[in-house]
PDB file of C-alpha atoms and ligand atoms in Angstrom:
ATOM      1  CA  MET A   1    -121.107 210.779 187.681  1.00 41.00           C
ATOM      2  CA  SER A   2    -123.109 209.601 190.174  1.00 40.00           C
ATOM      3  CA  ASP A   3    -119.630 208.147 191.668  1.00 43.00           C
ATOM      4  CA  LEU A   4    -118.686 211.623 192.411  1.00 43.00           C
ATOM      5  CA  ARG A   5    -121.640 212.335 194.355  1.00 46.00           C
ATOM      6  CA  PRO A   6    -122.014 210.068 197.175  1.00 45.00           C
ATOM      7  CA  ARG A   7    -117.837 210.707 196.377  1.00 49.00           C
ATOM      8  CA  ASN A   8    -117.967 214.670 196.379  1.00 49.00           C
ATOM      9  CA  ARG A   9    -120.256 214.282 200.064  1.00 51.00           C
ATOM     10  CA  THR A  10    -118.064 212.221 201.804  1.00 49.00           C
ATOM     11  CA  SER A  11    -115.507 214.496 200.770  1.00 53.00           C
ATOM     12  CA  ARG A  12    -117.633 217.230 202.166  1.00 55.00           C
ATOM     13  CA  LEU A  13    -118.542 215.629 205.166  1.00 49.00           C
ATOM     14  CA  VAL A  14    -114.320 215.046 205.452  1.00 48.00           C
ATOM     15  CA  ARG A  15    -114.167 218.613 204.689  1.00 54.00           C
ATOM     16  CA  ARG A  16    -116.876 220.188 207.580  1.00 57.00           C
ATOM     17  CA  ARG A  17    -114.553 217.978 209.895  1.00 57.00           C
ATOM     18  CA  ARG A  18    -111.933 218.972 209.074  1.00 54.00           C
ATOM     19  CA  THR A  19    -112.676 222.855 208.730  1.00 52.00           C
ATOM     20  CA  ILE A  20    -114.685 221.961 212.539  1.00 49.00           C
ATOM     21  CA  VAL A  21    -111.713 219.913 213.863  1.00 49.00           C
ATOM     22  CA  VAL A  22    -109.018 223.354 212.064  1.00 49.00           C
ATOM     23  CA  THR A  23    -111.838 225.934 213.851  1.00 51.00           C
ATOM     24  CA  SER A  24    -111.929 224.452 216.989  1.00 55.00           C
ATOM     25  CA  ILE A  25    -107.558 224.136 216.839  1.00 51.00           C
ATOM     26  CA  VAL A  26    -107.472 228.107 216.377  1.00 49.00           C
ATOM     27  CA  ALA A  27    -109.964 228.521 218.769  1.00 52.00           C
ATOM     28  CA  VAL A  28    -108.440 226.655 221.738  1.00 50.00           C
ATOM     29  CA  ALA A  29    -105.044 228.633 220.395  1.00 53.00           C
ATOM     30  CA  VAL A  30    -106.705 232.006 220.112  1.00 50.00           C
ATOM     31  CA  LEU A  31    -107.433 231.235 223.915  1.00 46.00           C
ATOM     32  CA  VAL A  32    -104.895 230.064 224.482  1.00 50.00           C
ATOM     33  CA  ALA A  33    -102.615 232.295 223.648  1.00 53.00           C
ATOM     34  CA  VAL A  34    -105.647 234.713 225.249  1.00 49.00           C
ATOM     35  CA  VAL A  35    -104.985 233.363 228.803  1.00 48.00           C
ATOM     36  CA  ALA A  36    -100.855 233.701 228.025  1.00 50.00           C
ATOM     37  CA  ALA A  37    -101.246 236.918 227.358  1.00 49.00           C
ATOM     38  CA  VAL A  38    -103.441 238.465 230.809  1.00 45.00           C
ATOM     39  CA  ALA A  39    -101.453 236.353 232.527  1.00 46.00           C
ATOM     40  CA  ILE A  40     -98.163 237.742 231.751  1.00 45.00           C
ATOM     41  CA  ALA A  41    -100.261 240.994 232.181  1.00 45.00           C
ATOM     42  CA  VAL A  42    -101.431 240.243 235.391  1.00 44.00           C
ATOM     43  CA  ALA A  43     -97.784 238.503 236.608  1.00 45.00           C
ATOM     44  CA  ALA A  44     -95.527 241.266 236.114  1.00 43.00           C
ATOM     45  CA  PRO A  45     -97.818 244.528 238.044  1.00 41.00           C
ATOM     46  CA  GLY A  46     -98.090 241.655 240.489  1.00 39.00           C
ATOM     47  CA  LYS A  47     -94.455 241.318 240.821  1.00 40.00           C
ATOM     48  CA  LYS A  48     -93.718 244.928 241.524  1.00 40.00           C
ATOM     49  CA  ALA A  49     -95.937 244.283 244.232  1.00 38.00           C
ATOM     50  CA  PRO A  50     -94.417 241.958 247.147  1.00 39.00           C
ATOM     51  CA  MET A  51     -90.893 242.932 246.267  1.00 41.00           C
ATOM     52  CA  PRO A  52     -91.012 244.419 249.666  1.00 40.00           C
ATOM     53  CA  VAL A  53     -90.993 241.758 252.086  1.00 40.00           C
ATOM     54  CA  PRO A  54     -88.614 240.000 250.578  1.00 40.00           C
ATOM     55  CA  SER A  55     -85.664 243.250 250.522  1.00 40.00           C
ATOM     56  CA  ALA A  56     -86.099 242.519 254.557  1.00 40.00           C
ATOM     57  CA  SER A  57     -84.309 239.361 253.840  1.00 40.00           C
ATOM     58  CA  GLY A  58     -81.935 240.409 252.307  1.00 39.00           C
ATOM     59  CA  SER A  59     -81.257 238.573 249.647  1.00 41.00           C
ATOM     60  CA  ALA A  60     -82.818 239.851 247.345  1.00 41.00           C
ATOM     61  CA  THR A  61     -81.396 241.466 243.908  1.00 41.00           C
ATOM     62  CA  THR A  62     -79.128 244.642 244.453  1.00 43.00           C
ATOM     63  CA  THR A  63     -81.912 246.361 242.057  1.00 45.00           C
ATOM     64  CA  PRO A  64     -85.763 245.679 243.647  1.00 50.00           C
ATOM     65  CA  THR A  65     -83.578 246.229 247.231  1.00 49.00           C
ATOM     66  CA  ALA A  66     -83.189 249.803 246.554  1.00 51.00           C
ATOM     67  CA  THR A  67     -85.850 250.819 245.862  1.00 52.00           C
ATOM     68  CA  PRO A  68     -88.041 250.557 248.889  1.00 54.00           C
ATOM     69  CA  THR A  69     -84.802 250.397 251.487  1.00 55.00           C
ATOM     70  CA  PRO A  70     -84.971 255.151 252.039  1.00 56.00           C
ATOM     71  CA  SER A  71     -88.834 254.549 252.345  1.00 58.00           C
ATOM     72  CA  PRO A  72     -89.909 252.602 255.636  1.00 59.00           C
ATOM     73  CA  THR A  73     -86.625 254.587 257.876  1.00 56.00           C
ATOM     74  CA  PRO A  74     -86.904 257.237 258.958  1.00 60.00           C
ATOM     75  CA  THR A  75     -84.219 257.594 260.446  1.00 57.00           C
ATOM     76  CA  PRO A  76     -81.493 260.759 259.229  1.00 58.00           C
ATOM     77  CA  THR A  77     -78.382 258.046 260.235  1.00 52.00           C
ATOM     78  CA  PRO A  78     -79.642 254.734 260.251  1.00 70.00           C
ATOM     79  CA  THR A  79     -75.844 253.876 260.184  1.00 86.00           C
ATOM     80  CA  PHE A  80     -74.939 255.507 263.326  1.00 95.00           C
ATOM     81  CA  ASN A  81     -71.052 254.880 263.885  1.00 97.00           C
ATOM     82  CA  LYS A  82     -70.417 253.953 267.088  1.00 97.00           C
ATOM     83  CA  SER A  83     -66.724 254.409 266.637  1.00 97.00           C
ATOM     84  CA  ALA A  84     -66.667 258.064 265.792  1.00 97.00           C
ATOM     85  CA  GLN A  85     -65.376 259.356 269.089  1.00 98.00           C
ATOM     86  CA  SER A  86     -63.175 257.160 272.155  1.00 98.00           C
ATOM     87  CA  LEU A  87     -65.574 256.283 274.547  1.00 98.00           C
ATOM     88  CA  ASP A  88     -62.222 256.544 276.814  1.00 98.00           C
ATOM     89  CA  ASP A  89     -60.392 259.608 276.238  1.00 98.00           C
ATOM     90  CA  PRO A  90     -61.545 262.384 278.617  1.00 98.00           C
ATOM     91  CA  ASN A  91     -60.884 265.276 275.972  1.00 98.00           C
ATOM     92  CA  SER A  92     -64.091 263.171 273.854  1.00 98.00           C
ATOM     93  CA  TYR A  93     -67.698 263.882 274.313  1.00 98.00           C
ATOM     94  CA  TRP A  94     -68.564 260.742 273.944  1.00 98.00           C
ATOM     95  CA  VAL A  95     -66.243 260.035 277.117  1.00 98.00           C
ATOM     96  CA  VAL A  96     -68.527 257.717 279.758  1.00 98.00           C
ATOM     97  CA  VAL A  97     -67.439 258.247 282.637  1.00 98.00           C
ATOM     98  CA  ASN A  98     -69.139 255.882 285.064  1.00 97.00           C
ATOM     99  CA  LYS A  99     -68.308 253.964 289.339  1.00 96.00           C
ATOM    100  CA  LEU A 100     -66.238 251.607 286.750  1.00 98.00           C
ATOM    101  CA  ARG A 101     -64.940 253.498 284.136  1.00 98.00           C
ATOM    102  CA  PRO A 102     -62.505 256.666 286.446  1.00 98.00           C
ATOM    103  CA  LEU A 103     -61.339 259.375 284.611  1.00 98.00           C
ATOM    104  CA  ALA A 104     -57.548 259.524 283.729  1.00 97.00           C
ATOM    105  CA  PRO A 105     -56.063 260.586 284.162  1.00 97.00           C
ATOM    106  CA  SER A 106     -58.106 261.090 287.903  1.00 96.00           C
ATOM    107  CA  ASP A 107     -56.770 264.757 287.867  1.00 96.00           C
ATOM    108  CA  PHE A 108     -57.959 265.244 284.029  1.00 97.00           C
ATOM    109  CA  ALA A 109     -59.367 269.372 283.648  1.00 97.00           C
ATOM    110  CA  ALA A 110     -59.974 270.047 280.336  1.00 97.00           C
ATOM    111  CA  ALA A 111     -58.205 272.706 278.491  1.00 98.00           C
ATOM    112  CA  ASP A 112     -61.155 274.773 276.968  1.00 98.00           C
ATOM    113  CA  LEU A 113     -63.220 275.652 280.061  1.00 98.00           C
ATOM    114  CA  VAL A 114     -65.534 278.965 279.551  1.00 98.00           C
ATOM    115  CA  GLU A 115     -67.587 280.600 282.638  1.00 98.00           C
ATOM    116  CA  VAL A 116     -71.361 279.816 281.112  1.00 98.00           C
ATOM    117  CA  PRO A 117     -73.027 282.899 280.021  1.00 98.00           C
ATOM    118  CA  VAL A 118     -75.680 281.925 282.237  1.00 98.00           C
ATOM    119  CA  PRO A 119     -77.901 282.861 285.551  1.00 98.00           C
ATOM    120  CA  TYR A 120     -76.242 280.483 288.469  1.00 98.00           C
ATOM    121  CA  VAL A 121     -75.884 279.388 291.455  1.00 97.00           C
ATOM    122  CA  ASN A 122     -72.727 278.275 291.949  1.00 97.00           C
ATOM    123  CA  GLN A 123     -70.362 280.502 290.148  1.00 98.00           C
ATOM    124  CA  PRO A 124     -69.982 277.629 286.965  1.00 98.00           C
ATOM    125  CA  PHE A 125     -67.636 276.286 284.370  1.00 98.00           C
ATOM    126  CA  LEU A 126     -68.126 273.973 280.578  1.00 98.00           C
ATOM    127  CA  ARG A 127     -65.934 272.985 277.980  1.00 98.00           C
ATOM    128  CA  GLN A 128     -66.708 275.597 275.084  1.00 98.00           C
ATOM    129  CA  VAL A 129     -69.443 273.931 273.422  1.00 98.00           C
ATOM    130  CA  ALA A 130     -71.236 272.256 276.579  1.00 98.00           C
ATOM    131  CA  SER A 131     -70.942 276.316 277.443  1.00 98.00           C
ATOM    132  CA  ASP A 132     -72.976 276.999 274.593  1.00 98.00           C
ATOM    133  CA  ALA A 133     -75.035 274.619 273.890  1.00 98.00           C
ATOM    134  CA  VAL A 134     -76.435 275.986 277.763  1.00 99.00           C
ATOM    135  CA  VAL A 135     -76.948 279.228 276.724  1.00 98.00           C
ATOM    136  CA  ALA A 136     -78.639 278.209 273.455  1.00 98.00           C
ATOM    137  CA  MET A 137     -81.128 275.259 275.365  1.00 98.00           C
ATOM    138  CA  PHE A 138     -82.394 278.196 278.249  1.00 98.00           C
ATOM    139  CA  ALA A 139     -82.893 280.561 275.226  1.00 98.00           C
ATOM    140  CA  ALA A 140     -84.925 277.983 272.890  1.00 98.00           C
ATOM    141  CA  PHE A 141     -86.719 276.481 277.070  1.00 98.00           C
ATOM    142  CA  HIS A 142     -87.942 280.416 278.034  1.00 98.00           C
ATOM    143  CA  ALA A 143     -88.799 281.111 274.695  1.00 98.00           C
ATOM    144  CA  GLU A 144     -91.236 277.425 274.711  1.00 98.00           C
ATOM    145  CA  THR A 145     -92.672 278.245 278.072  1.00 98.00           C
ATOM    146  CA  GLY A 146     -92.064 281.258 279.062  1.00 98.00           C
ATOM    147  CA  LEU A 147     -89.899 279.908 282.823  1.00 98.00           C
ATOM    148  CA  SER A 148     -86.343 280.052 283.253  1.00 98.00           C
ATOM    149  CA  MET A 149     -83.382 278.160 284.123  1.00 98.00           C
ATOM    150  CA  GLN A 150     -80.663 278.520 286.116  1.00 98.00           C
ATOM    151  CA  SER A 151     -77.406 276.933 287.046  1.00 98.00           C
ATOM    152  CA  GLN A 152     -77.081 274.898 289.716  1.00 98.00           C
ATOM    153  CA  SER A 153     -73.238 273.240 289.292  1.00 97.00           C
ATOM    154  CA  ALA A 154     -71.276 272.450 286.425  1.00 98.00           C
ATOM    155  CA  TYR A 155     -67.737 271.662 286.607  1.00 98.00           C
ATOM    156  CA  ARG A 156     -65.723 270.327 289.458  1.00 97.00           C
ATOM    157  CA  SER A 157     -62.557 269.908 289.567  1.00 97.00           C
ATOM    158  CA  TYR A 158     -60.986 266.567 291.172  1.00 97.00           C
ATOM    159  CA  SER A 159     -60.425 268.844 294.514  1.00 96.00           C
ATOM    160  CA  THR A 160     -63.226 270.379 294.310  1.00 95.00           C
ATOM    161  CA  GLN A 161     -65.279 266.809 294.109  1.00 95.00           C
ATOM    162  CA  VAL A 162     -62.526 265.487 296.919  1.00 96.00           C
ATOM    163  CA  ARG A 163     -65.072 267.595 299.092  1.00 95.00           C
ATOM    164  CA  VAL A 164     -68.289 267.651 297.667  1.00 93.00           C
ATOM    165  CA  TYR A 165     -67.775 263.482 298.212  1.00 95.00           C
ATOM    166  CA  GLN A 166     -66.508 264.638 301.928  1.00 96.00           C
ATOM    167  CA  GLY A 167     -69.502 267.133 302.753  1.00 96.00           C
ATOM    168  CA  TRP A 168     -71.583 263.669 301.477  1.00 95.00           C
ATOM    169  CA  VAL A 169     -70.032 261.305 303.675  1.00 96.00           C
ATOM    170  CA  ASP A 170     -69.957 262.903 306.347  1.00 97.00           C
ATOM    171  CA  SER A 171     -74.171 263.281 306.257  1.00 96.00           C
ATOM    172  CA  LEU A 172     -74.686 260.754 304.848  1.00 95.00           C
ATOM    173  CA  GLY A 173     -72.365 257.531 305.402  1.00 96.00           C
ATOM    174  CA  GLN A 174     -69.656 256.760 302.402  1.00 93.00           C
ATOM    175  CA  ALA A 175     -73.111 253.780 301.393  1.00 90.00           C
ATOM    176  CA  GLY A 176     -74.954 256.847 301.298  1.00 89.00           C
ATOM    177  CA  ALA A 177     -73.208 259.001 299.453  1.00 91.00           C
ATOM    178  CA  ASP A 178     -72.231 257.249 296.339  1.00 87.00           C
ATOM    179  CA  LEU A 179     -75.428 257.284 296.392  1.00 79.00           C
ATOM    180  CA  THR A 180     -76.025 260.549 294.728  1.00 80.00           C
ATOM    181  CA  SER A 181     -72.153 261.606 294.960  1.00 87.00           C
ATOM    182  CA  ALA A 182     -69.398 260.491 293.038  1.00 92.00           C
ATOM    183  CA  ARG A 183     -66.145 259.981 294.265  1.00 95.00           C
ATOM    184  CA  PRO A 184     -63.326 262.300 293.003  1.00 96.00           C
ATOM    185  CA  GLY A 185     -61.828 261.021 289.996  1.00 97.00           C
ATOM    186  CA  TYR A 186     -65.403 259.403 289.043  1.00 97.00           C
ATOM    187  CA  SER A 187     -67.505 262.820 288.457  1.00 96.00           C
ATOM    188  CA  GLU A 188     -69.107 263.950 285.242  1.00 96.00           C
ATOM    189  CA  HIS A 189     -68.462 267.258 286.848  1.00 97.00           C
ATOM    190  CA  GLN A 190     -65.618 267.075 286.513  1.00 97.00           C
ATOM    191  CA  THR A 191     -65.441 266.630 282.836  1.00 98.00           C
ATOM    192  CA  GLY A 192     -66.618 270.061 282.256  1.00 98.00           C
ATOM    193  CA  LEU A 193     -69.470 268.134 280.169  1.00 98.00           C
ATOM    194  CA  ALA A 194     -72.277 267.938 282.901  1.00 98.00           C
ATOM    195  CA  ILE A 195     -73.991 270.441 284.726  1.00 98.00           C
ATOM    196  CA  ASP A 196     -76.894 270.481 287.527  1.00 98.00           C
ATOM    197  CA  ILE A 197     -80.064 272.857 286.400  1.00 98.00           C
ATOM    198  CA  ASN A 198     -82.848 274.469 288.557  1.00 98.00           C
ATOM    199  CA  ALA A 199     -84.865 276.239 288.238  1.00 98.00           C
ATOM    200  CA  LEU A 200     -85.288 280.420 288.415  1.00 98.00           C
ATOM    201  CA  PRO A 201     -86.370 281.017 290.497  1.00 98.00           C
ATOM    202  CA  ASP A 202     -86.002 278.251 293.358  1.00 96.00           C
ATOM    203  CA  GLN A 203     -88.676 276.598 293.961  1.00 92.00           C
ATOM    204  CA  GLY A 204     -87.442 274.102 295.821  1.00 94.00           C
ATOM    205  CA  CYS A 205     -86.204 269.985 295.105  1.00 96.00           C
ATOM    206  CA  ALA A 206     -83.131 271.280 294.035  1.00 97.00           C
ATOM    207  CA  LEU A 207     -80.968 268.652 293.513  1.00 95.00           C
ATOM    208  CA  GLU A 208     -83.542 265.932 294.576  1.00 96.00           C
ATOM    209  CA  VAL A 209     -85.707 262.907 292.831  1.00 96.00           C
ATOM    210  CA  CYS A 210     -88.449 265.664 292.910  1.00 97.00           C
ATOM    211  CA  TRP A 211     -87.738 268.160 290.557  1.00 98.00           C
ATOM    212  CA  GLY A 212     -88.588 266.120 288.300  1.00 97.00           C
ATOM    213  CA  ASN A 213     -91.821 266.845 288.132  1.00 97.00           C
ATOM    214  CA  THR A 214     -91.549 270.642 287.075  1.00 97.00           C
ATOM    215  CA  PRO A 215     -91.981 271.808 284.999  1.00 98.00           C
ATOM    216  CA  HIS A 216     -88.622 272.703 283.593  1.00 98.00           C
ATOM    217  CA  ALA A 217     -87.264 268.788 284.321  1.00 98.00           C
ATOM    218  CA  GLN A 218     -90.259 267.736 282.142  1.00 98.00           C
ATOM    219  CA  TRP A 219     -89.437 269.862 279.572  1.00 98.00           C
ATOM    220  CA  LEU A 220     -85.034 269.028 279.592  1.00 98.00           C
ATOM    221  CA  HIS A 221     -86.673 265.119 279.268  1.00 98.00           C
ATOM    222  CA  ALA A 222     -88.476 266.071 276.111  1.00 98.00           C
ATOM    223  CA  GLN A 223     -86.561 268.154 274.789  1.00 98.00           C
ATOM    224  CA  ALA A 224     -82.871 268.586 275.667  1.00 98.00           C
ATOM    225  CA  TRP A 225     -81.526 265.948 273.222  1.00 98.00           C
ATOM    226  CA  ARG A 226     -82.428 268.645 270.240  1.00 98.00           C
ATOM    227  CA  PHE A 227     -79.229 270.892 272.164  1.00 98.00           C
ATOM    228  CA  GLY A 228     -77.216 267.691 272.195  1.00 98.00           C
ATOM    229  CA  PHE A 229     -77.796 266.943 275.685  1.00 99.00           C
ATOM    230  CA  ILE A 230     -79.000 262.938 277.563  1.00 98.00           C
ATOM    231  CA  VAL A 231     -80.476 263.200 281.537  1.00 98.00           C
ATOM    232  CA  ARG A 232     -77.915 260.610 282.074  1.00 98.00           C
ATOM    233  CA  TYR A 233     -79.641 259.120 285.341  1.00 97.00           C
ATOM    234  CA  PRO A 234     -82.969 258.271 284.449  1.00 98.00           C
ATOM    235  CA  GLY A 235     -85.105 256.603 287.454  1.00 96.00           C
ATOM    236  CA  ASP A 236     -85.302 253.330 286.514  1.00 97.00           C
ATOM    237  CA  LYS A 237     -81.913 253.086 285.662  1.00 98.00           C
ATOM    238  CA  THR A 238     -80.533 252.313 288.667  1.00 96.00           C
ATOM    239  CA  PRO A 239     -78.320 249.286 288.265  1.00 97.00           C
ATOM    240  CA  ILE A 240     -76.934 250.377 285.111  1.00 98.00           C
ATOM    241  CA  THR A 241     -75.421 253.284 286.250  1.00 97.00           C
ATOM    242  CA  GLY A 242     -74.941 253.082 289.542  1.00 92.00           C
ATOM    243  CA  TYR A 243     -76.673 256.511 290.699  1.00 92.00           C
ATOM    244  CA  GLU A 244     -80.597 256.988 291.979  1.00 91.00           C
ATOM    245  CA  SER A 245     -83.185 259.564 289.844  1.00 95.00           C
ATOM    246  CA  GLU A 246     -81.372 262.696 288.936  1.00 96.00           C
ATOM    247  CA  PRO A 247     -83.307 264.333 286.475  1.00 98.00           C
ATOM    248  CA  TYR A 248     -81.337 268.157 286.780  1.00 98.00           C
ATOM    249  CA  HIS A 249     -77.867 266.005 285.773  1.00 98.00           C
ATOM    250  CA  LEU A 250     -77.306 266.332 281.547  1.00 98.00           C
ATOM    251  CA  ARG A 251     -74.704 265.666 280.013  1.00 98.00           C
ATOM    252  CA  TYR A 252     -73.289 267.266 277.079  1.00 98.00           C
ATOM    253  CA  VAL A 253     -72.489 264.320 274.285  1.00 98.00           C
ATOM    254  CA  GLY A 254     -73.565 266.283 270.912  1.00 98.00           C
ATOM    255  CA  VAL A 255     -76.079 266.663 269.021  1.00 98.00           C
ATOM    256  CA  GLN A 256     -75.415 263.932 266.996  1.00 98.00           C
ATOM    257  CA  LEU A 257     -75.424 261.218 270.067  1.00 98.00           C
ATOM    258  CA  ALA A 258     -78.200 263.146 271.241  1.00 98.00           C
ATOM    259  CA  THR A 259     -80.218 262.819 268.909  1.00 98.00           C
ATOM    260  CA  GLU A 260     -79.250 258.733 267.865  1.00 98.00           C
ATOM    261  CA  LEU A 261     -79.886 258.324 272.009  1.00 98.00           C
ATOM    262  CA  HIS A 262     -83.527 259.645 271.172  1.00 98.00           C
ATOM    263  CA  ASN A 263     -84.640 258.241 267.642  1.00 97.00           C
ATOM    264  CA  THR A 264     -83.633 254.978 269.123  1.00 97.00           C
ATOM    265  CA  GLY A 265     -85.075 254.972 273.174  1.00 98.00           C
ATOM    266  CA  VAL A 266     -82.253 253.765 274.682  1.00 98.00           C
ATOM    267  CA  THR A 267     -81.343 256.155 277.976  1.00 98.00           C
ATOM    268  CA  THR A 268     -77.911 255.083 278.263  1.00 98.00           C
ATOM    269  CA  LEU A 269     -74.546 255.159 277.179  1.00 98.00           C
ATOM    270  CA  GLU A 270     -73.849 251.926 279.160  1.00 98.00           C
ATOM    271  CA  GLU A 271     -76.602 250.396 277.088  1.00 98.00           C
ATOM    272  CA  PHE A 272     -75.979 252.430 273.694  1.00 98.00           C
ATOM    273  CA  PHE A 273     -72.212 251.307 273.800  1.00 98.00           C
ATOM    274  CA  GLY A 274     -72.612 247.629 275.623  1.00 98.00           C
ATOM    275  CA  LEU A 275     -70.907 248.830 278.328  1.00 98.00           C
ATOM    276  CA  PRO A 276     -70.794 246.306 281.421  1.00 98.00           C
ATOM    277  CA  ALA A 277     -73.062 248.289 284.007  1.00 98.00           C
ATOM    278  CA  ALA A 278     -72.052 250.130 286.514  1.00 97.00           C
ATOM    279  CA  PRO A 279     -74.258 249.447 290.077  1.00 94.00           C
ATOM    280  CA  ASP A 280     -70.555 250.030 292.304  1.00 93.00           C
ATOM    281  CA  TYR A 281     -67.002 250.603 292.301  1.00 94.00           C
ATOM    282  CA  ALA A 282     -64.609 247.901 291.690  1.00 92.00           C
ATOM    283  CA  LYS A 283     -64.132 245.920 295.047  1.00 80.00           C
TER     284      LYS A 283
HETATM  285 ZN1   ZN B  29     -74.789 266.445 289.013  1.00 92.23          ZN
END
């Protein structure tokens, strides 16, 4: 019995040590489990947050890229098809005519020219869609400002442009004429998609740079895209278009393209379509 006591004492000590060791092991195991659980819980939602960042690189998996893409892009047409219409065919609403890109054939005349039912200085004709757009634009301008506009000059045939250009050559010389008016076969007015707009009644500055200061010009600059028109010759783009500022010259390109130009802030067809600048005629 006496022998047992110390044995019992030692075994109790051992048991206590074992208990302490086992308890501490269990405690550490529980701690590790808790830490792991917390780490997983924290990591799971944390992974969702940085997802949109790598999606910008495009190399992320398909699932995360699909979710964040629609929210940061407000543009309705992020993949605008620049090849949807011809830039060369004079019948195309996107035809680009400048000093390096004459109409082909040079005496082209659109088949759907109609008289534009708006007030005018010179009786205006345009292609049907452009005419409808002018009527809608003039009506919206009047409704929104209480002011009125009229057509100064719209479609000009090849033979008319011969006379117009010669008139400018007579008064300004050829160099001056080339800054103001197009040579026959090179005029946007021959496409039936371009119109020079004036105030009604005429308040001066018709067909001049100073017309840009009128409320009419400022409204057109900001709103014409809604009706498919662009101000074709901006004052800061003479080296690209080859023309000085013409705040009165509006070119119909269709609502889709005009909206894309408005949204992207690109102001010339040459820049938008990556065409060469056309400061002057080919020598
Ligand atoms: Zn014009």
